Backbone as a ProteinNet text record, in pm:
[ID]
protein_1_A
[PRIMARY]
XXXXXXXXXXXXXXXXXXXXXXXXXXXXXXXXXXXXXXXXXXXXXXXXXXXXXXXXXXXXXXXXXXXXXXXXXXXXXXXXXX
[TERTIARY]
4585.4	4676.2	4608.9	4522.8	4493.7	4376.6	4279.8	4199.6	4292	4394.3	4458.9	4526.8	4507	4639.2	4758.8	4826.1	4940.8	4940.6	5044.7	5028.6	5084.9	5135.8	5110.8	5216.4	5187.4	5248.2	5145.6	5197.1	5127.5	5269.2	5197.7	5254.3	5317.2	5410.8	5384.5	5456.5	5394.1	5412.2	5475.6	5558.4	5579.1	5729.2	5741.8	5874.8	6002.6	6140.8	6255.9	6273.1	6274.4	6296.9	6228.3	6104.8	5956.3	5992.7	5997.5	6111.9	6201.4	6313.3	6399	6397	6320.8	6279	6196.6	6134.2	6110.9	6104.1	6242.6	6289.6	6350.3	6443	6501.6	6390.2	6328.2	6158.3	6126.6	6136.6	6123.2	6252.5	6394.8	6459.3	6481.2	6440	6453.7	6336.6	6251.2	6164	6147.7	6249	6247.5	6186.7	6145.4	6073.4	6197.8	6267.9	6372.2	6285.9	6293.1	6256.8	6338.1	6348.3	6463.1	6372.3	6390.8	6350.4	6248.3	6230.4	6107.1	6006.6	6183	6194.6	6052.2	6063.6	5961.4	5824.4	5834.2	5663.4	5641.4	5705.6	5730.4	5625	5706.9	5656	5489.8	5445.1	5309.7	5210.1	5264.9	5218.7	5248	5319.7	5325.9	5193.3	5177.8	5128.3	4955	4951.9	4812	4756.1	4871.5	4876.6	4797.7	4893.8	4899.9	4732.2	4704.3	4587.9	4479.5	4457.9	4346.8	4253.6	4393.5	4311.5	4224.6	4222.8	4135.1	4004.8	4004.7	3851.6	3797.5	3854.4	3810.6	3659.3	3648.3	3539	3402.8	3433.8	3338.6	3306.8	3407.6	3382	3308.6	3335.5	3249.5	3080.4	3061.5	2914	2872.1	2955.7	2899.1	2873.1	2928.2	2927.1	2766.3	2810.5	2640.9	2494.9	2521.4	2431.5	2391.1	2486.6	2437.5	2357	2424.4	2360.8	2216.8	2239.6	2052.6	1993.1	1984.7	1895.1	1927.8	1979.7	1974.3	1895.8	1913.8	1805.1	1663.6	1648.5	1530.7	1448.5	1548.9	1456	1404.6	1474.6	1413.2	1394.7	1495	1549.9	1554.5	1482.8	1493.2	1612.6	1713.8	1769.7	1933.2	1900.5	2018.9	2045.7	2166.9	2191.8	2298.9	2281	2379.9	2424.2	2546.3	2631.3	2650.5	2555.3	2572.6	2762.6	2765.5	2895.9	2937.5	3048	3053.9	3077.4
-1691.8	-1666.6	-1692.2	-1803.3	-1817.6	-1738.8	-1610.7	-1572.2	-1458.2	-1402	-1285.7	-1268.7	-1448.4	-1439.3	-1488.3	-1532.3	-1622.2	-1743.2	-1778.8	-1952.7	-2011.1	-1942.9	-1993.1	-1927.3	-1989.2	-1856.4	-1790.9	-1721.4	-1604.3	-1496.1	-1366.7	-1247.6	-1257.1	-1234.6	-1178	-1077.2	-1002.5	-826.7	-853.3	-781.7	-684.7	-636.8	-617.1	-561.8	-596.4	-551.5	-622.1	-704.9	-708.9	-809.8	-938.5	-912.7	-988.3	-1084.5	-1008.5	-1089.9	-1184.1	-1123.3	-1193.1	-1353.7	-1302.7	-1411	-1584.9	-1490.3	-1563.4	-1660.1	-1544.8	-1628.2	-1767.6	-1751.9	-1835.3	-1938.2	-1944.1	-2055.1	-2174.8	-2061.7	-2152.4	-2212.7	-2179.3	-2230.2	-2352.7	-2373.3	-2446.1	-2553.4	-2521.5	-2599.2	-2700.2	-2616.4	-2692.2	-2605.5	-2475.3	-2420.8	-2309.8	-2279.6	-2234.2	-2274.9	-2150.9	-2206.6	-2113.7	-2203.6	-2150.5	-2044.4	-1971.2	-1872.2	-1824.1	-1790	-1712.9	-1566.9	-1515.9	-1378.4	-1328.8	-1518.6	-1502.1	-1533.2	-1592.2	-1623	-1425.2	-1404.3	-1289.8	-1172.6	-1206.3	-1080.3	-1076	-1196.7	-1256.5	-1175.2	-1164.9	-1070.6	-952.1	-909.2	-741.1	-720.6	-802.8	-771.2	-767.5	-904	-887.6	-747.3	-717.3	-593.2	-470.8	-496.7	-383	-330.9	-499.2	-513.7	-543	-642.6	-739.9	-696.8	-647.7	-592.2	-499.6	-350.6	-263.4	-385.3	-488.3	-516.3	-609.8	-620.3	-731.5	-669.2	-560.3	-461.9	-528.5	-539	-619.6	-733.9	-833.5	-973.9	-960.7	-907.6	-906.2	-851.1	-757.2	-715.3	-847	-893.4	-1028.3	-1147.7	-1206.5	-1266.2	-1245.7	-1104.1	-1068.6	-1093.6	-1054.8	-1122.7	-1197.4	-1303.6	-1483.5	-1464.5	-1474	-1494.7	-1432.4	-1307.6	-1304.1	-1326	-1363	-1474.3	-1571	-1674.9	-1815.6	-1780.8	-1710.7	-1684.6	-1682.9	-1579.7	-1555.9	-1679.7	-1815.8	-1915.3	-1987.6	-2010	-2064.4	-2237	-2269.2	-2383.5	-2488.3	-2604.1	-2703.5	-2759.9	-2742.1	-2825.4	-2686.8	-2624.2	-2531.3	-2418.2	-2419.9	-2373.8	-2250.2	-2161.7	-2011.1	-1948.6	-1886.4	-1822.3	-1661.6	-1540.9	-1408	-1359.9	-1326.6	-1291.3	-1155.9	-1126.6	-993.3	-901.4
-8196	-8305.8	-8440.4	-8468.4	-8594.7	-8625.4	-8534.5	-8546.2	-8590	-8585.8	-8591.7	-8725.1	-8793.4	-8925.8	-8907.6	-8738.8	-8740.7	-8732.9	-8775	-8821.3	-8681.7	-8573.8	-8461.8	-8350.4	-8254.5	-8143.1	-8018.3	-7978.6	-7914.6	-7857.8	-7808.1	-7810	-7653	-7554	-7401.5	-7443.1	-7318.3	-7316.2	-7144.4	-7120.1	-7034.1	-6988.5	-6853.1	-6861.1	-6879.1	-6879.3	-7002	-6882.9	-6671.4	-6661.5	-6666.2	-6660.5	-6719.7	-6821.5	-6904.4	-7067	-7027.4	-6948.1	-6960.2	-6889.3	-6807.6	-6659.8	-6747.9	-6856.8	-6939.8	-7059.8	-7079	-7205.2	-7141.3	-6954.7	-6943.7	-6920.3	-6890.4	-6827.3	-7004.2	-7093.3	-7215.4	-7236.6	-7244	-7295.8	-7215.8	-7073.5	-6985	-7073	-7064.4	-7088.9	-7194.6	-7271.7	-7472	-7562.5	-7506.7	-7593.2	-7692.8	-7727.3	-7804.5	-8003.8	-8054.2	-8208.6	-8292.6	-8381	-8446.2	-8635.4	-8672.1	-8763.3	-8674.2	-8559.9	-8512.5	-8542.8	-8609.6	-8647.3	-8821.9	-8880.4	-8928.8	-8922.1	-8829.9	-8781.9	-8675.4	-8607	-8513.5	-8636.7	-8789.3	-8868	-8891.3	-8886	-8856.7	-8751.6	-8680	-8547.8	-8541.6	-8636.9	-8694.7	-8761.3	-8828	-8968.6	-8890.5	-8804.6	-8756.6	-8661	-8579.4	-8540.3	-8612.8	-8720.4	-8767.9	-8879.4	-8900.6	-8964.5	-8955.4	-8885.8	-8841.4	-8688.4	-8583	-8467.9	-8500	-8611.3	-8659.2	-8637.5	-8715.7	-8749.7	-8695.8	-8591.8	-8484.5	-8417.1	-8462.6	-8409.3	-8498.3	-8634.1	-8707.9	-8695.2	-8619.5	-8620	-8500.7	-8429.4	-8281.1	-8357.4	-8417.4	-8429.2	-8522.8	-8602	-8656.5	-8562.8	-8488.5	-8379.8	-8304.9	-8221.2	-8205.3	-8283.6	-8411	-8502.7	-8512.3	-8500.3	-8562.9	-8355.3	-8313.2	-8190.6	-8202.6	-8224.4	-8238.5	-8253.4	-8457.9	-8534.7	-8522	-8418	-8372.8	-8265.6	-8193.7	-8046.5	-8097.4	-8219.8	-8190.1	-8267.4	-8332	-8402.2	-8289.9	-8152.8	-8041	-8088.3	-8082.9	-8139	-7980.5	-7996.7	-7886.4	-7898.7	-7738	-7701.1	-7728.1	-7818	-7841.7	-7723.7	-7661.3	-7556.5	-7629.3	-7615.6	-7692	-7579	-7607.3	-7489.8	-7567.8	-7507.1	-7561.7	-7577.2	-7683.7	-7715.6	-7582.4	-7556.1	-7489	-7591.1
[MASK]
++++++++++++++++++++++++++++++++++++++++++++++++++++++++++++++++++++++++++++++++++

C-alpha cells in the first residue's frame, strides 16, 4: 500500500460471494473501519496512477542492482530484482 500512495489498507478482489464470505471473517474479527470510503479513494487514485509507472520503478530497481553488483563489494549479498 505505501508503495502505491495509500496511507494504508490493501485491495481483495474476487467474487460477490468471495466478498461477502469476507466481509463477515473481518467483522468477526474486529476488523470493521469506519470512513473507509476515504482511504478506499486512495486506491482509486493509485490505480488509476501509480500502477502505469511501476514499470519505471522496476527498471530503476534493476539498475541500482547492477551498479552495486558490478562494485563487488565484500560481504554484500544482493537479491536480482524480477
Amino acid at each position: 500500500s505505501k508503495g502505491l500512495g495509500a496511507p494504508v489498507g490493501s485491495v481483495l478482489v474476487g467474487s460477490n460471494s468471495f466478498i461477502e464470505q469476507s466481509k463477515r471473517y473481518r467483522k468477526a474479527l474486529g476488523g470493521a473501519m469506519r470512513q473507509s470510503g476515504v482511504i478506499a479513494s486512495c486506491c482509486l487514485v493509485a490505480l488509476d496512477e501509480i500502477v502505469p509507472k511501476l514499470k519505471h520503478d522496476h527498471a530503476n530497481a534493476k539498475y541500482v542492482y547492477q551498479e552495486l553488483k558490478g562494485m563487488e563489494i565484500d560481504g554484500l549479498k544482493l537479491y536480482e530484482p524480477a
